[in-house]
Amino acid sequence: MAGAFCTSDLAEELIKMLECRVCREIMKPPIVQCMSGHNICNKCYLQLGFDPCPVCRLKKTEVRNLLAEKMCQKILYPCKNSGCAEALLLMDMVRHEVNCNFRIFDCPINRLCLWKGMLSNILRHAETAHGTSVWHEDSSRTTASDFSESFLETTLVSSVGEIFVWHCEYSFENSKFLGALKYIGPMENASKFTYVFKLSKDGNRQTVKFKNIAIKETDSFSEVFHEMDSCVTLDYSTIVRRFMNGTRLNYQLSVKICV
Ligand SMILES: [Zn+2]
Ligand SMILES: [Zn+2]
Ligand SMILES: [Zn+2]
Ligand SMILES: [Zn+2]
């Protein structure tokens, strides 16, 4: 190791050296070479099929460039999602990209909906495509449909500057009203939000309250309801006896950030 020094612009040089000779993107392992030693990224290698190296027209090989692959572990890669300014080591990027707020989200209202888009467009999509009214924090809500054995309701909730999905339904399995609040955003942040669900009856001071933690985007409502964990559970008979407003229910949700 004696006598070796680093120049200050080594990092910049390193990044240039890791550019794929074909697509000009910064390569990620595995990195293979042609017979002349040109490095090709895995994506281009697969796309080229049986074609030779586009730089020298010699055959591609399956020989990996382990030195280049090790260098990849030392540089910061930009997040692939447009609008995101994050630059991270490869080992941290996989975790970031599935949690990134600039990633492409699936429709949170209906699993069968083919819509995909940015977080900032979810509210508009829910209103225009599903007619889902966005429920703003702390306001009372009356169920849009009658509370019966076929009751099922999904609503977007905009609260504390974040987006949530509130889903509640009648469960045949155990004759209960079940409800849960799902946080739309980085998975690791879901547990930072608690909510209070309050059911009340007009002209009656009696209320029932539940406090819970928001579930993660990847959690399924049906699994959470099946486990009856992190969700609101109320006996159907109790609701019918004490909390019906005509044929509907009045409820309120307030979301808080845990400190
Ligand atoms: Zn390439
Ligand atoms: Zn070549
Ligand atoms: Zn990102
Ligand atoms: Zn949709």
CSV table of C-alpha atoms and ligand atoms in Angstrom, one decimal:
chain,number,residue,atom,x,y,z
A,1,MET,CA,0.0,0.0,0.0
A,2,ALA,CA,3.0,2.3,0.3
A,3,GLY,CA,3.3,5.3,-2.0
A,4,ALA,CA,-0.4,5.4,-3.2
A,5,PHE,CA,-2.4,8.7,-3.1
A,6,CYS,CA,-5.9,9.7,-4.1
A,7,THR,CA,-6.6,12.7,-6.2
A,8,SER,CA,-9.5,14.9,-5.1
A,9,ASP,CA,-11.4,14.2,-8.4
A,10,LEU,CA,-11.0,10.5,-8.1
A,11,ALA,CA,-14.7,10.1,-7.3
A,12,GLU,CA,-15.8,11.9,-10.4
A,13,GLU,CA,-13.4,9.8,-12.5
A,14,LEU,CA,-14.7,6.7,-10.9
A,15,ILE,CA,-18.3,7.5,-11.8
A,16,LYS,CA,-17.2,8.2,-15.5
A,17,MET,CA,-15.4,4.9,-15.6
A,18,LEU,CA,-18.5,3.1,-14.4
A,19,GLU,CA,-20.6,4.4,-17.3
A,20,CYS,CA,-21.9,1.6,-19.5
A,21,ARG,CA,-20.3,1.8,-23.0
A,22,VAL,CA,-23.6,1.1,-24.6
A,23,CYS,CA,-26.4,3.0,-22.8
A,24,ARG,CA,-24.2,5.5,-20.9
A,25,GLU,CA,-26.0,4.8,-17.6
A,26,ILE,CA,-23.9,4.2,-14.4
A,27,MET,CA,-23.6,0.4,-14.3
A,28,LYS,CA,-24.7,-1.8,-11.4
A,29,PRO,CA,-23.5,-5.4,-10.8
A,30,PRO,CA,-23.4,-7.8,-12.5
A,31,ILE,CA,-21.0,-6.2,-15.0
A,32,VAL,CA,-19.6,-8.3,-17.9
A,33,GLN,CA,-17.0,-7.6,-20.5
A,34,CYS,CA,-16.4,-8.1,-24.2
A,35,MET,CA,-13.3,-9.8,-25.5
A,36,SER,CA,-11.5,-6.4,-25.6
A,37,GLY,CA,-12.5,-5.6,-22.0
A,38,HIS,CA,-15.3,-3.1,-22.7
A,39,ASN,CA,-17.7,-3.1,-19.8
A,40,ILE,CA,-21.4,-3.6,-20.5
A,41,CYS,CA,-24.2,-3.2,-18.0
A,42,ASN,CA,-26.5,-6.2,-17.4
A,43,LYS,CA,-29.5,-4.6,-19.0
A,44,CYS,CA,-27.6,-3.9,-22.3
A,45,TYR,CA,-26.0,-7.4,-22.1
A,46,LEU,CA,-29.4,-9.0,-22.1
A,47,GLN,CA,-30.8,-6.7,-24.8
A,48,LEU,CA,-27.9,-7.4,-27.1
A,49,GLY,CA,-28.7,-11.1,-27.2
A,50,PHE,CA,-26.2,-12.8,-29.6
A,51,ASP,CA,-25.0,-9.4,-31.1
A,52,PRO,CA,-21.3,-8.6,-30.5
A,53,CYS,CA,-20.0,-5.7,-28.4
A,54,PRO,CA,-21.3,-2.5,-30.1
A,55,VAL,CA,-18.0,-0.7,-29.4
A,56,CYS,CA,-15.4,-3.1,-31.0
A,57,ARG,CA,-17.7,-5.7,-32.7
A,58,LEU,CA,-15.9,-8.5,-30.8
A,59,LYS,CA,-17.8,-11.2,-29.0
A,60,LYS,CA,-19.3,-10.5,-25.5
A,61,THR,CA,-18.1,-12.8,-22.8
A,62,GLU,CA,-19.6,-13.9,-19.5
A,63,VAL,CA,-16.5,-12.8,-17.6
A,64,ARG,CA,-17.5,-10.4,-14.8
A,65,ASN,CA,-15.4,-7.3,-14.0
A,66,LEU,CA,-15.2,-7.8,-10.2
A,67,LEU,CA,-13.1,-4.6,-9.7
A,68,ALA,CA,-15.8,-2.5,-11.4
A,69,GLU,CA,-18.5,-4.3,-9.3
A,70,LYS,CA,-16.6,-3.5,-6.1
A,71,MET,CA,-16.3,0.2,-7.2
A,72,CYS,CA,-20.1,0.3,-7.6
A,73,GLN,CA,-20.5,-0.3,-3.9
A,74,LYS,CA,-18.6,2.9,-3.2
A,75,ILE,CA,-20.5,5.5,-5.1
A,76,LEU,CA,-23.8,7.2,-4.6
A,77,TYR,CA,-26.5,6.4,-7.2
A,78,PRO,CA,-29.4,8.8,-7.9
A,79,CYS,CA,-32.9,7.6,-7.1
A,80,LYS,CA,-34.6,6.5,-10.3
A,81,ASN,CA,-37.8,8.2,-9.5
A,82,SER,CA,-38.2,11.6,-11.2
A,83,GLY,CA,-38.4,14.5,-8.8
A,84,CYS,CA,-36.5,12.7,-6.0
A,85,ALA,CA,-33.2,14.2,-5.0
A,86,GLU,CA,-31.9,11.3,-3.0
A,87,ALA,CA,-28.5,9.8,-3.8
A,88,LEU,CA,-27.5,6.7,-1.9
A,89,LEU,CA,-25.2,3.7,-1.8
A,90,LEU,CA,-26.5,0.7,-3.8
A,91,MET,CA,-27.1,-1.3,-0.6
A,92,ASP,CA,-29.5,1.5,0.7
A,93,MET,CA,-31.1,2.2,-2.6
A,94,VAL,CA,-33.3,-0.9,-2.9
A,95,ARG,CA,-34.9,-0.1,0.5
A,96,HIS,CA,-35.3,3.6,-0.5
A,97,GLU,CA,-36.9,3.0,-3.9
A,98,VAL,CA,-39.8,0.9,-2.5
A,99,ASN,CA,-40.4,3.6,0.1
A,100,CYS,CA,-39.7,6.7,-2.0
A,101,ASN,CA,-42.5,9.3,-2.0
A,102,PHE,CA,-41.8,9.9,-5.7
A,103,ARG,CA,-42.3,6.3,-6.8
A,104,ILE,CA,-45.3,5.2,-8.9
A,105,PHE,CA,-48.2,4.2,-6.6
A,106,ASP,CA,-51.0,1.7,-7.4
A,107,CYS,CA,-54.6,2.8,-6.9
A,108,PRO,CA,-55.2,2.6,-3.1
A,109,ILE,CA,-59.0,2.5,-3.5
A,110,ASN,CA,-59.6,-0.6,-5.6
A,111,ARG,CA,-57.1,-3.5,-6.2
A,112,LEU,CA,-58.6,-4.2,-9.6
A,113,CYS,CA,-58.1,-0.6,-10.8
A,114,LEU,CA,-55.2,-0.3,-13.3
A,115,TRP,CA,-54.3,3.3,-12.5
A,116,LYS,CA,-50.7,4.0,-11.5
A,117,GLY,CA,-49.4,7.4,-10.6
A,118,MET,CA,-47.7,9.9,-8.3
A,119,LEU,CA,-48.7,10.4,-4.7
A,120,SER,CA,-49.7,13.9,-5.5
A,121,ASN,CA,-52.3,12.7,-8.0
A,122,ILE,CA,-54.0,10.1,-5.8
A,123,LEU,CA,-56.6,12.4,-4.3
A,124,ARG,CA,-57.7,13.6,-7.8
A,125,HIS,CA,-57.8,10.0,-9.1
A,126,ALA,CA,-60.0,8.8,-6.2
A,127,GLU,CA,-62.4,11.7,-6.8
A,128,THR,CA,-62.6,11.5,-10.6
A,129,ALA,CA,-62.4,7.7,-11.2
A,130,HIS,CA,-64.1,6.3,-8.1
A,131,GLY,CA,-66.3,9.2,-7.0
A,132,THR,CA,-64.7,8.9,-3.6
A,133,SER,CA,-65.1,12.0,-1.6
A,134,VAL,CA,-62.0,13.0,0.3
A,135,TRP,CA,-62.6,13.1,4.0
A,136,HIS,CA,-60.7,16.0,5.6
A,137,GLU,CA,-59.4,15.7,9.2
A,138,ASP,CA,-61.6,15.7,12.2
A,139,SER,CA,-64.9,16.3,10.3
A,140,SER,CA,-67.8,13.9,11.1
A,141,ARG,CA,-68.9,11.6,8.5
A,142,THR,CA,-72.1,9.7,7.8
A,143,THR,CA,-71.7,6.4,6.0
A,144,ALA,CA,-72.6,6.8,2.3
A,145,SER,CA,-74.6,3.6,2.4
A,146,ASP,CA,-77.0,1.9,4.8
A,147,PHE,CA,-75.4,0.0,7.6
A,148,SER,CA,-76.5,-3.5,6.8
A,149,GLU,CA,-75.0,-7.0,6.4
A,150,SER,CA,-73.7,-5.9,3.0
A,151,PHE,CA,-72.0,-2.8,4.3
A,152,LEU,CA,-68.6,-1.9,2.9
A,153,GLU,CA,-67.0,1.5,2.5
A,154,THR,CA,-63.6,2.9,1.4
A,155,THR,CA,-62.6,6.6,1.7
A,156,LEU,CA,-59.5,8.6,1.3
A,157,VAL,CA,-58.6,10.7,4.3
A,158,SER,CA,-56.4,13.8,4.1
A,159,SER,CA,-55.0,14.6,7.5
A,160,VAL,CA,-51.8,16.0,9.1
A,161,GLY,CA,-50.5,16.7,5.6
A,162,GLU,CA,-50.6,13.0,4.6
A,163,ILE,CA,-52.9,10.6,2.8
A,164,PHE,CA,-54.7,7.6,4.3
A,165,VAL,CA,-57.3,5.1,3.2
A,166,TRP,CA,-60.1,4.3,5.7
A,167,HIS,CA,-61.8,1.1,5.0
A,168,CYS,CA,-64.7,-0.4,7.0
A,169,GLU,CA,-67.0,-3.3,6.4
A,170,TYR,CA,-69.4,-5.7,8.0
A,171,SER,CA,-67.8,-9.1,8.6
A,172,PHE,CA,-70.0,-12.2,8.2
A,173,GLU,CA,-67.3,-14.3,9.8
A,174,ASN,CA,-67.9,-12.9,13.2
A,175,SER,CA,-70.9,-10.5,12.9
A,176,LYS,CA,-68.7,-7.4,13.5
A,177,PHE,CA,-68.1,-3.9,12.1
A,178,LEU,CA,-64.4,-3.8,11.3
A,179,GLY,CA,-62.4,-0.7,10.2
A,180,ALA,CA,-58.7,0.2,9.7
A,181,LEU,CA,-56.7,3.2,8.5
A,182,LYS,CA,-53.9,2.6,6.1
A,183,TYR,CA,-51.1,5.1,5.6
A,184,ILE,CA,-50.0,5.8,2.0
A,185,GLY,CA,-46.3,6.6,2.1
A,186,PRO,CA,-43.0,5.2,3.3
A,187,MET,CA,-43.8,1.8,5.1
A,188,GLU,CA,-41.5,2.7,8.1
A,189,ASN,CA,-43.5,5.8,8.8
A,190,ALA,CA,-47.0,4.1,9.2
A,191,SER,CA,-46.4,3.4,12.9
A,192,LYS,CA,-45.9,7.1,13.5
A,193,PHE,CA,-49.6,7.8,13.0
A,194,THR,CA,-52.3,7.0,15.5
A,195,TYR,CA,-56.0,7.6,15.0
A,196,VAL,CA,-59.1,7.8,17.1
A,197,PHE,CA,-62.3,6.4,15.7
A,198,LYS,CA,-65.5,7.7,17.4
A,199,LEU,CA,-69.0,6.4,16.8
A,200,SER,CA,-71.9,8.5,18.0
A,201,LYS,CA,-75.6,8.8,17.7
A,202,ASP,CA,-77.4,12.1,17.0
A,203,GLY,CA,-79.1,13.6,20.1
A,204,ASN,CA,-77.4,11.0,22.4
A,205,ARG,CA,-74.3,11.7,24.4
A,206,GLN,CA,-73.2,8.1,24.3
A,207,THR,CA,-70.1,7.5,22.2
A,208,VAL,CA,-67.7,4.7,21.7
A,209,LYS,CA,-64.0,5.3,20.9
A,210,PHE,CA,-61.1,3.2,19.6
A,211,LYS,CA,-57.5,4.2,19.3
A,212,ASN,CA,-55.2,2.4,16.9
A,213,ILE,CA,-52.0,2.7,14.9
A,214,ALA,CA,-52.2,3.1,11.1
A,215,ILE,CA,-51.4,0.0,9.1
A,216,LYS,CA,-48.8,0.0,6.3
A,217,GLU,CA,-49.5,0.3,2.6
A,218,THR,CA,-48.5,-3.3,2.0
A,219,ASP,CA,-50.8,-4.6,4.7
A,220,SER,CA,-54.1,-6.0,3.4
A,221,PHE,CA,-57.3,-5.0,5.0
A,222,SER,CA,-58.7,-8.5,4.8
A,223,GLU,CA,-55.6,-9.9,6.7
A,224,VAL,CA,-55.7,-7.2,9.3
A,225,PHE,CA,-59.5,-7.9,9.8
A,226,HIS,CA,-59.0,-11.6,9.9
A,227,GLU,CA,-56.4,-11.2,12.7
A,228,MET,CA,-58.5,-8.5,14.3
A,229,ASP,CA,-55.3,-6.7,15.2
A,230,SER,CA,-54.7,-2.9,14.6
A,231,CYS,CA,-58.3,-2.4,13.6
A,232,VAL,CA,-61.6,-1.2,15.0
A,233,THR,CA,-63.9,-4.1,16.0
A,234,LEU,CA,-67.5,-3.6,17.2
A,235,ASP,CA,-70.3,-6.1,17.6
A,236,TYR,CA,-73.0,-5.6,14.9
A,237,SER,CA,-75.7,-6.1,17.6
A,238,THR,CA,-74.2,-3.3,19.7
A,239,ILE,CA,-74.2,-0.9,16.8
A,240,VAL,CA,-77.8,-1.7,15.8
A,241,ARG,CA,-78.9,-1.3,19.4
A,242,ARG,CA,-77.0,1.9,20.4
A,243,PHE,CA,-75.6,3.8,17.4
A,244,MET,CA,-77.8,3.6,14.4
A,245,ASN,CA,-78.9,7.0,13.0
A,246,GLY,CA,-81.8,5.9,11.0
A,247,THR,CA,-80.2,3.4,8.6
A,248,ARG,CA,-76.7,4.9,8.7
A,249,LEU,CA,-73.8,5.5,11.1
A,250,ASN,CA,-72.1,8.8,12.2
A,251,TYR,CA,-68.5,8.5,12.9
A,252,GLN,CA,-65.4,10.6,13.2
A,253,LEU,CA,-61.7,10.0,12.7
A,254,SER,CA,-58.9,12.1,14.1
A,255,VAL,CA,-55.3,11.3,13.1
A,256,LYS,CA,-52.3,12.3,15.2
A,257,ILE,CA,-48.6,12.1,14.7
A,258,CYS,CA,-46.9,10.1,17.6
A,259,VAL,CA,-44.0,11.9,19.2
B,1,ZN,ZN,-26.0,-0.3,-20.6
B,2,ZN,ZN,-15.9,-4.3,-27.0
B,3,ZN,ZN,-36.4,8.5,-4.3
B,4,ZN,ZN,-58.3,3.6,-9.0
